[in-house]
Amino acid sequence: MFDGLQRRVVSIWFPRLASDRVLRLRPIAGPFVLTLREANAERLHCLNQAAERQGLHRGMSFADARAFCPDLQSRPADLQAEARFLHVLRRWATRYCPWVGLEGDDGLVLDITGSAHLFGGESQMLANMRQGLGRAGVAARLGLGDTRGAAWALARHGEGCAAPGAPQAALADLPVAALRLDPDLVTGLQRLGLRRIADLDATPRAPLARRFGPAPLLRLDQALGRQPEEITPLAEPPHYGVRMTLPEPIGLCDDVMAGVSRLLDQLCAKLAHHETGARSLCLTLRRVDQEARTVELRLAQPLRDAARILPLFERGVAAVEAGYGIDQLRLEAVQVERLPARQITHMEGRDDSQLDDLITRIGTRIGLENVQRFLPADSHIPERGFLISPAAYSRPEGNWSAPRPRPLVLFPPEPIAGHGPRPPARFRWRRMALSVARLCGPERIAPEWWLSDDNWRRGLRDYWQVQTHQGRRLWMFYTPQAPGWFVQGEFA
Amino acid sequence: MWWAARAACCATKPALFHRPSFTPARRAAILRAMSADSLPAFPLRPARVHEVCGAGARGFAAIAAAPMTRVLWLREAWLRETLNPVGLSAFLDPARLLVAQAADQSDLLAVAEEALRDGAVPLVVLEISAALDLREGRRLQLAAKAGGATGLCLIPEGMGSNAAETRWQAMPIHDARGCDDSTLMRWDLIKNKSGTLGAWHVRWSTEARRLDLVSPAGE
């Protein structure tokens, strides 16, 4: 199968991955732990060496740990950041071989078959790995074996290296826990006196399978190479970047746009292949004098249509100072979103593409988040009866209804002089003398006690619709708990 | 044969209004035809930029926006007064409204010109705070003509631009007869490039979603 080459697998275990990640960014001397909230209790998630020396262990409650070790420093754990860090390490490990997979959430597995000689042999390769990880400040334990199971066992239980073709010798003295078994199963085997892998291998198979199921024998066979086990490398994330280098510098706007058009064709073909659409694009124009100018474009919807994206670049490209000329163009889709192929039917609603392009063009001028639309919200508080959300990231929705009349214009409450629970007959507002002709109210609105809102410090509000002799119809309120009169809106 | 003509009229009229392919543009055209003799310059002439001032300017804009399929409302970000979509729903569905917040008036005018020239939005409302000079007003007018969209500037009192097609003054007035549904407004057409001036008392009817002309109260 391998033309005589023996398959060789390296397993890397990071015993303190989470705390190493945090301490790399900000070194802390002394005991340090990361805590994770589980089942309503803070528990230790990962410890550094100093904390382990104090007798703390994983899964212990944080309060107990603080009692044992008063000078303990802690930080909440971030599981997503850990997973990202492990992916970074996986990408780093592809320097040793192309076939790198994840092993749980704190390990890597590398199929180094046929690539060890590039580093001068297996021991040099392992030394190189150790050196690189040590320089990066990540504690790691390495195991090398013929199978994934053997490498795993050697990494976690007795760091070492199994000679090619002789897994039994290397694994014989390791405990059965090194076979990737459930803790319950390990306890069960130990109760029978099967403590080492050699003991398990020497036991008759049929009674063992009847008693413990297929798991121990399967894992044993995988570790000893009697059953195959695959390593699944992760696919490289697609890279959405294209570039063009020119023999002679260019400087005219039309020339640059022609170059961008060619790059966009390539990029959009790539986007279409992966069924994604670009949400944000970055065009880098490198000039002859090694300076670079960037043009950023944020789109109001994911797009992969070159003919639609190209005109949106015109404004940005026109503003670029070309200097002595531009000799490299690089276009990258910085942010992409899924955009599956869609069936075009007559049942579909209006085509919004023209509006989306307009939003994009307006957004390049005033910022995409400043083009907004209203979404209904479930609250009886007038200011919170609606949400304002960027139009590029939301769809119009909901049905609006006003069970009671509401003003067309709202503003922060403006105090007016007045006493008592009835609106004053005459008052001054915005330097206008107004007199009340007709009243409608009160409508009492209570603050939402489950949210703290500084604007509602004064408590209940009694809203009145006030029609003035001068024509304006105002929305005023009285706060009975802290007496005062305010104008908050105007009807139309 | 008057009965035949009348029967034909009765047969066609409901069909015209209840046909499923009855588009908003067509409805607007019919409404315009119906109110043509009563309010000559309203609905606003399309592909032009108009101006409105006075305390009822926002109400005027909301009424002008009511038959439109989409509306872009441009305002400067520092303004304290905000549109209330719940109140606006008496005039039009707020889902059809887009609001753009510009940092200053030059950004606002640039965005307005872009939107008018594009024509994807049939009505662009601009809340402007300083007077437009002739160049700015003319540029908006040309953009509106190119894109076929209507522009409506809400201007402070007395800050009109010469390039505007029409200028209105909308003032809320006290209605002694009493109706808490909507405000009685007096609309003065104080500038009109292609027509006569005039003044009307109008009121928005929330149930019927239409503009009612009201005869002024007797002295």
mmCIF file of N, CA and C in Angstrom, chain B residues 15-86:
data_model
loop_
_atom_site.group_PDB
_atom_site.id
_atom_site.type_symbol
_atom_site.label_atom_id
_atom_site.label_comp_id
_atom_site.label_asym_id
_atom_site.label_seq_id
_atom_site.Cartn_x
_atom_site.Cartn_y
_atom_site.Cartn_z
ATOM 1 N N ALA B 15 -64.367 46.631 -11.224
ATOM 2 C CA ALA B 15 -63.335 45.776 -11.800
ATOM 3 C C ALA B 15 -61.997 46.504 -11.821
ATOM 4 N N LEU B 16 -62.054 47.782 -12.087
ATOM 5 C CA LEU B 16 -60.823 48.570 -12.152
ATOM 6 C C LEU B 16 -60.122 48.596 -10.794
ATOM 7 N N PHE B 17 -60.915 48.690 -9.744
ATOM 8 C CA PHE B 17 -60.296 48.835 -8.426
ATOM 9 C C PHE B 17 -59.942 47.518 -7.773
ATOM 10 N N HIS B 18 -60.559 46.430 -8.181
ATOM 11 C CA HIS B 18 -60.287 45.173 -7.482
ATOM 12 C C HIS B 18 -59.484 44.202 -8.305
ATOM 13 N N ARG B 19 -59.007 44.675 -9.431
ATOM 14 C CA ARG B 19 -58.171 43.773 -10.209
ATOM 15 C C ARG B 19 -56.903 43.458 -9.435
ATOM 16 N N PRO B 20 -56.443 42.177 -9.455
ATOM 17 C CA PRO B 20 -55.252 41.859 -8.670
ATOM 18 C C PRO B 20 -53.988 42.557 -9.170
ATOM 19 N N SER B 21 -53.923 42.894 -10.436
ATOM 20 C CA SER B 21 -52.713 43.537 -10.955
ATOM 21 C C SER B 21 -52.773 45.049 -10.787
ATOM 22 N N PHE B 22 -53.450 45.485 -9.749
ATOM 23 C CA PHE B 22 -53.671 46.903 -9.519
ATOM 24 C C PHE B 22 -52.453 47.465 -8.784
ATOM 25 N N THR B 23 -51.545 48.057 -9.523
ATOM 26 C CA THR B 23 -50.257 48.449 -8.944
ATOM 27 C C THR B 23 -50.374 49.780 -8.218
ATOM 28 N N PRO B 24 -49.468 50.036 -7.275
ATOM 29 C CA PRO B 24 -49.506 51.330 -6.573
ATOM 30 C C PRO B 24 -49.363 52.503 -7.524
ATOM 31 N N ALA B 25 -48.545 52.338 -8.575
ATOM 32 C CA ALA B 25 -48.365 53.440 -9.505
ATOM 33 C C ALA B 25 -49.680 53.770 -10.198
ATOM 34 N N ARG B 26 -50.424 52.717 -10.545
ATOM 35 C CA ARG B 26 -51.691 52.930 -11.226
ATOM 36 C C ARG B 26 -52.683 53.596 -10.272
ATOM 37 N N ARG B 27 -52.656 53.142 -9.010
ATOM 38 C CA ARG B 27 -53.570 53.736 -8.037
ATOM 39 C C ARG B 27 -53.243 55.224 -7.871
ATOM 40 N N ALA B 28 -51.931 55.513 -7.815
ATOM 41 C CA ALA B 28 -51.539 56.911 -7.666
ATOM 42 C C ALA B 28 -52.034 57.725 -8.852
ATOM 43 N N ALA B 29 -51.953 57.126 -10.057
ATOM 44 C CA ALA B 29 -52.403 57.855 -11.240
ATOM 45 C C ALA B 29 -53.894 58.135 -11.155
ATOM 46 N N ILE B 30 -54.640 57.143 -10.670
ATOM 47 C CA ILE B 30 -56.092 57.339 -10.574
ATOM 48 C C ILE B 30 -56.408 58.411 -9.538
ATOM 49 N N LEU B 31 -55.716 58.324 -8.394
ATOM 50 C CA LEU B 31 -55.972 59.316 -7.352
ATOM 51 C C LEU B 31 -55.636 60.713 -7.857
ATOM 52 N N ARG B 32 -54.553 60.782 -8.633
ATOM 53 C CA ARG B 32 -54.154 62.082 -9.163
ATOM 54 C C ARG B 32 -55.244 62.609 -10.097
ATOM 55 N N ALA B 33 -55.781 61.689 -10.922
ATOM 56 C CA ALA B 33 -56.827 62.120 -11.846
ATOM 57 C C ALA B 33 -58.063 62.572 -11.079
ATOM 58 N N MET B 34 -58.346 61.878 -9.959
ATOM 59 C CA MET B 34 -59.556 62.219 -9.215
ATOM 60 C C MET B 34 -59.430 63.577 -8.541
ATOM 61 N N SER B 35 -58.217 63.893 -8.034
ATOM 62 C CA SER B 35 -58.100 65.127 -7.275
ATOM 63 C C SER B 35 -57.474 66.241 -8.103
ATOM 64 N N ALA B 36 -57.411 66.028 -9.402
ATOM 65 C CA ALA B 36 -56.687 66.987 -10.230
ATOM 66 C C ALA B 36 -57.313 68.371 -10.172
ATOM 67 N N ASP B 37 -58.633 68.432 -10.179
ATOM 68 C CA ASP B 37 -59.245 69.756 -10.217
ATOM 69 C C ASP B 37 -59.256 70.406 -8.850
ATOM 70 N N SER B 38 -59.184 69.560 -7.757
ATOM 71 C CA SER B 38 -59.287 70.155 -6.440
ATOM 72 C C SER B 38 -57.944 70.676 -5.944
ATOM 73 N N LEU B 39 -56.863 69.904 -6.138
ATOM 74 C CA LEU B 39 -55.552 70.296 -5.616
ATOM 75 C C LEU B 39 -54.573 70.184 -6.786
ATOM 76 N N PRO B 40 -54.342 71.250 -7.520
ATOM 77 C CA PRO B 40 -53.693 71.105 -8.833
ATOM 78 C C PRO B 40 -52.269 70.590 -8.768
ATOM 79 N N ALA B 41 -51.523 70.981 -7.763
ATOM 80 C CA ALA B 41 -50.103 70.614 -7.780
ATOM 81 C C ALA B 41 -49.798 69.459 -6.837
ATOM 82 N N PHE B 42 -50.828 68.740 -6.416
ATOM 83 C CA PHE B 42 -50.606 67.616 -5.513
ATOM 84 C C PHE B 42 -51.421 66.439 -5.990
ATOM 85 N N PRO B 43 -50.938 65.234 -6.047
ATOM 86 C CA PRO B 43 -49.590 64.772 -5.731
ATOM 87 C C PRO B 43 -48.504 65.527 -6.502
ATOM 88 N N LEU B 44 -47.341 65.582 -5.896
ATOM 89 C CA LEU B 44 -46.245 66.363 -6.446
ATOM 90 C C LEU B 44 -45.861 65.852 -7.820
ATOM 91 N N ARG B 45 -45.447 66.799 -8.684
ATOM 92 C CA ARG B 45 -45.055 66.377 -10.039
ATOM 93 C C ARG B 45 -43.823 65.487 -9.947
ATOM 94 N N PRO B 46 -43.853 64.321 -10.582
ATOM 95 C CA PRO B 46 -42.684 63.432 -10.500
ATOM 96 C C PRO B 46 -41.499 63.990 -11.275
ATOM 97 N N ALA B 47 -40.332 63.465 -10.978
ATOM 98 C CA ALA B 47 -39.068 63.848 -11.621
ATOM 99 C C ALA B 47 -38.747 65.315 -11.404
ATOM 100 N N ARG B 48 -39.185 65.873 -10.289
ATOM 101 C CA ARG B 48 -38.847 67.248 -9.929
ATOM 102 C C ARG B 48 -38.526 67.284 -8.438
ATOM 103 N N VAL B 49 -37.919 68.384 -8.022
ATOM 104 C CA VAL B 49 -37.652 68.558 -6.596
ATOM 105 C C VAL B 49 -38.569 69.657 -6.066
ATOM 106 N N HIS B 50 -39.226 69.383 -4.989
ATOM 107 C CA HIS B 50 -40.178 70.313 -4.395
ATOM 108 C C HIS B 50 -39.692 70.705 -3.013
ATOM 109 N N GLU B 51 -40.319 71.740 -2.458
ATOM 110 C CA GLU B 51 -39.919 72.191 -1.131
ATOM 111 C C GLU B 51 -41.151 72.380 -0.271
ATOM 112 N N VAL B 52 -40.994 72.157 1.012
ATOM 113 C CA VAL B 52 -42.088 72.432 1.933
ATOM 114 C C VAL B 52 -41.487 72.978 3.222
ATOM 115 N N CYS B 53 -42.138 73.991 3.768
ATOM 116 C CA CYS B 53 -41.676 74.556 5.026
ATOM 117 C C CYS B 53 -42.857 74.651 5.976
ATOM 118 N N GLY B 54 -42.591 75.059 7.199
ATOM 119 C CA GLY B 54 -43.665 75.242 8.163
ATOM 120 C C GLY B 54 -43.715 74.110 9.166
ATOM 121 N N ALA B 55 -44.554 74.295 10.185
ATOM 122 C CA ALA B 55 -44.596 73.339 11.286
ATOM 123 C C ALA B 55 -45.166 71.995 10.855
ATOM 124 N N GLY B 56 -45.956 71.981 9.783
ATOM 125 C CA GLY B 56 -46.539 70.714 9.347
ATOM 126 C C GLY B 56 -45.773 70.071 8.213
ATOM 127 N N ALA B 57 -44.490 70.446 8.046
ATOM 128 C CA ALA B 57 -43.743 69.958 6.883
ATOM 129 C C ALA B 57 -43.576 68.441 6.913
ATOM 130 N N ARG B 58 -43.348 67.891 8.110
ATOM 131 C CA ARG B 58 -43.159 66.438 8.163
ATOM 132 C C ARG B 58 -44.460 65.707 7.846
ATOM 133 N N GLY B 59 -45.577 66.288 8.306
ATOM 134 C CA GLY B 59 -46.861 65.692 7.972
ATOM 135 C C GLY B 59 -47.104 65.745 6.471
ATOM 136 N N PHE B 60 -46.726 66.853 5.852
ATOM 137 C CA PHE B 60 -46.849 66.983 4.404
ATOM 138 C C PHE B 60 -46.031 65.898 3.708
ATOM 139 N N ALA B 61 -44.801 65.701 4.193
ATOM 140 C CA ALA B 61 -43.933 64.690 3.577
ATOM 141 C C ALA B 61 -44.523 63.294 3.751
ATOM 142 N N ALA B 62 -45.103 63.036 4.932
ATOM 143 C CA ALA B 62 -45.681 61.712 5.169
ATOM 144 C C ALA B 62 -46.860 61.480 4.223
ATOM 145 N N ILE B 63 -47.658 62.530 3.990
ATOM 146 C CA ILE B 63 -48.803 62.375 3.092
ATOM 147 C C ILE B 63 -48.324 62.199 1.655
ATOM 148 N N ALA B 64 -47.272 62.947 1.295
ATOM 149 C CA ALA B 64 -46.743 62.797 -0.057
ATOM 150 C C ALA B 64 -46.154 61.409 -0.259
ATOM 151 N N ALA B 65 -45.640 60.819 0.821
ATOM 152 C CA ALA B 65 -44.992 59.506 0.708
ATOM 153 C C ALA B 65 -46.002 58.372 0.709
ATOM 154 N N ALA B 66 -47.249 58.666 1.121
ATOM 155 C CA ALA B 66 -48.204 57.584 1.346
ATOM 156 C C ALA B 66 -48.415 56.677 0.128
ATOM 157 N N PRO B 67 -48.560 57.203 -1.103
ATOM 158 C CA PRO B 67 -48.792 56.277 -2.222
ATOM 159 C C PRO B 67 -47.523 55.680 -2.816
ATOM 160 N N MET B 68 -46.364 56.029 -2.289
ATOM 161 C CA MET B 68 -45.107 55.607 -2.911
ATOM 162 C C MET B 68 -44.746 54.174 -2.512
ATOM 163 N N THR B 69 -44.083 53.463 -3.420
ATOM 164 C CA THR B 69 -43.673 52.087 -3.108
ATOM 165 C C THR B 69 -42.484 52.064 -2.165
ATOM 166 N N ARG B 70 -41.588 53.043 -2.323
ATOM 167 C CA ARG B 70 -40.431 53.115 -1.433
ATOM 168 C C ARG B 70 -40.119 54.570 -1.175
ATOM 169 N N VAL B 71 -39.609 54.823 0.005
ATOM 170 C CA VAL B 71 -39.268 56.182 0.382
ATOM 171 C C VAL B 71 -37.890 56.171 1.038
ATOM 172 N N LEU B 72 -37.057 57.105 0.648
ATOM 173 C CA LEU B 72 -35.768 57.289 1.320
ATOM 174 C C LEU B 72 -35.840 58.622 2.042
ATOM 175 N N TRP B 73 -35.624 58.586 3.349
ATOM 176 C CA TRP B 73 -35.728 59.779 4.180
ATOM 177 C C TRP B 73 -34.322 60.122 4.649
ATOM 178 N N LEU B 74 -33.808 61.277 4.228
ATOM 179 C CA LEU B 74 -32.446 61.655 4.566
ATOM 180 C C LEU B 74 -32.478 62.706 5.651
ATOM 181 N N ARG B 75 -31.669 62.505 6.674
ATOM 182 C CA ARG B 75 -31.602 63.496 7.727
ATOM 183 C C ARG B 75 -30.182 63.591 8.233
ATOM 184 N N GLU B 76 -29.903 64.684 8.899
ATOM 185 C CA GLU B 76 -28.578 64.816 9.481
ATOM 186 C C GLU B 76 -28.580 64.150 10.850
ATOM 187 N N ALA B 77 -27.467 63.511 11.170
ATOM 188 C CA ALA B 77 -27.444 62.638 12.344
ATOM 189 C C ALA B 77 -27.613 63.412 13.644
ATOM 190 N N TRP B 78 -27.290 64.705 13.648
ATOM 191 C CA TRP B 78 -27.320 65.418 14.923
ATOM 192 C C TRP B 78 -28.718 65.874 15.309
ATOM 193 N N LEU B 79 -29.695 65.747 14.423
ATOM 194 C CA LEU B 79 -31.032 66.249 14.735
ATOM 195 C C LEU B 79 -31.625 65.499 15.924
ATOM 196 N N ARG B 80 -32.295 66.237 16.819
ATOM 197 C CA ARG B 80 -32.853 65.594 18.007
ATOM 198 C C ARG B 80 -34.186 64.922 17.688
ATOM 199 N N GLU B 81 -34.895 65.511 16.764
ATOM 200 C CA GLU B 81 -36.226 64.976 16.481
ATOM 201 C C GLU B 81 -36.101 63.776 15.557
ATOM 202 N N THR B 82 -36.743 62.690 15.944
ATOM 203 C CA THR B 82 -36.683 61.498 15.102
ATOM 204 C C THR B 82 -38.082 61.134 14.646
ATOM 205 N N LEU B 83 -38.131 60.479 13.512
ATOM 206 C CA LEU B 83 -39.408 59.971 13.022
ATOM 207 C C LEU B 83 -39.848 58.821 13.914
ATOM 208 N N ASN B 84 -41.124 58.747 14.171
ATOM 209 C CA ASN B 84 -41.654 57.635 14.943
ATOM 210 C C ASN B 84 -42.401 56.721 13.978
ATOM 211 N N PRO B 85 -41.852 55.539 13.686
ATOM 212 C CA PRO B 85 -42.501 54.699 12.684
ATOM 213 C C PRO B 85 -43.897 54.252 13.100
ATOM 214 N N VAL B 86 -44.126 54.168 14.436
ATOM 215 C CA VAL B 86 -45.469 53.758 14.876
ATOM 216 C C VAL B 86 -46.483 54.832 14.482
#
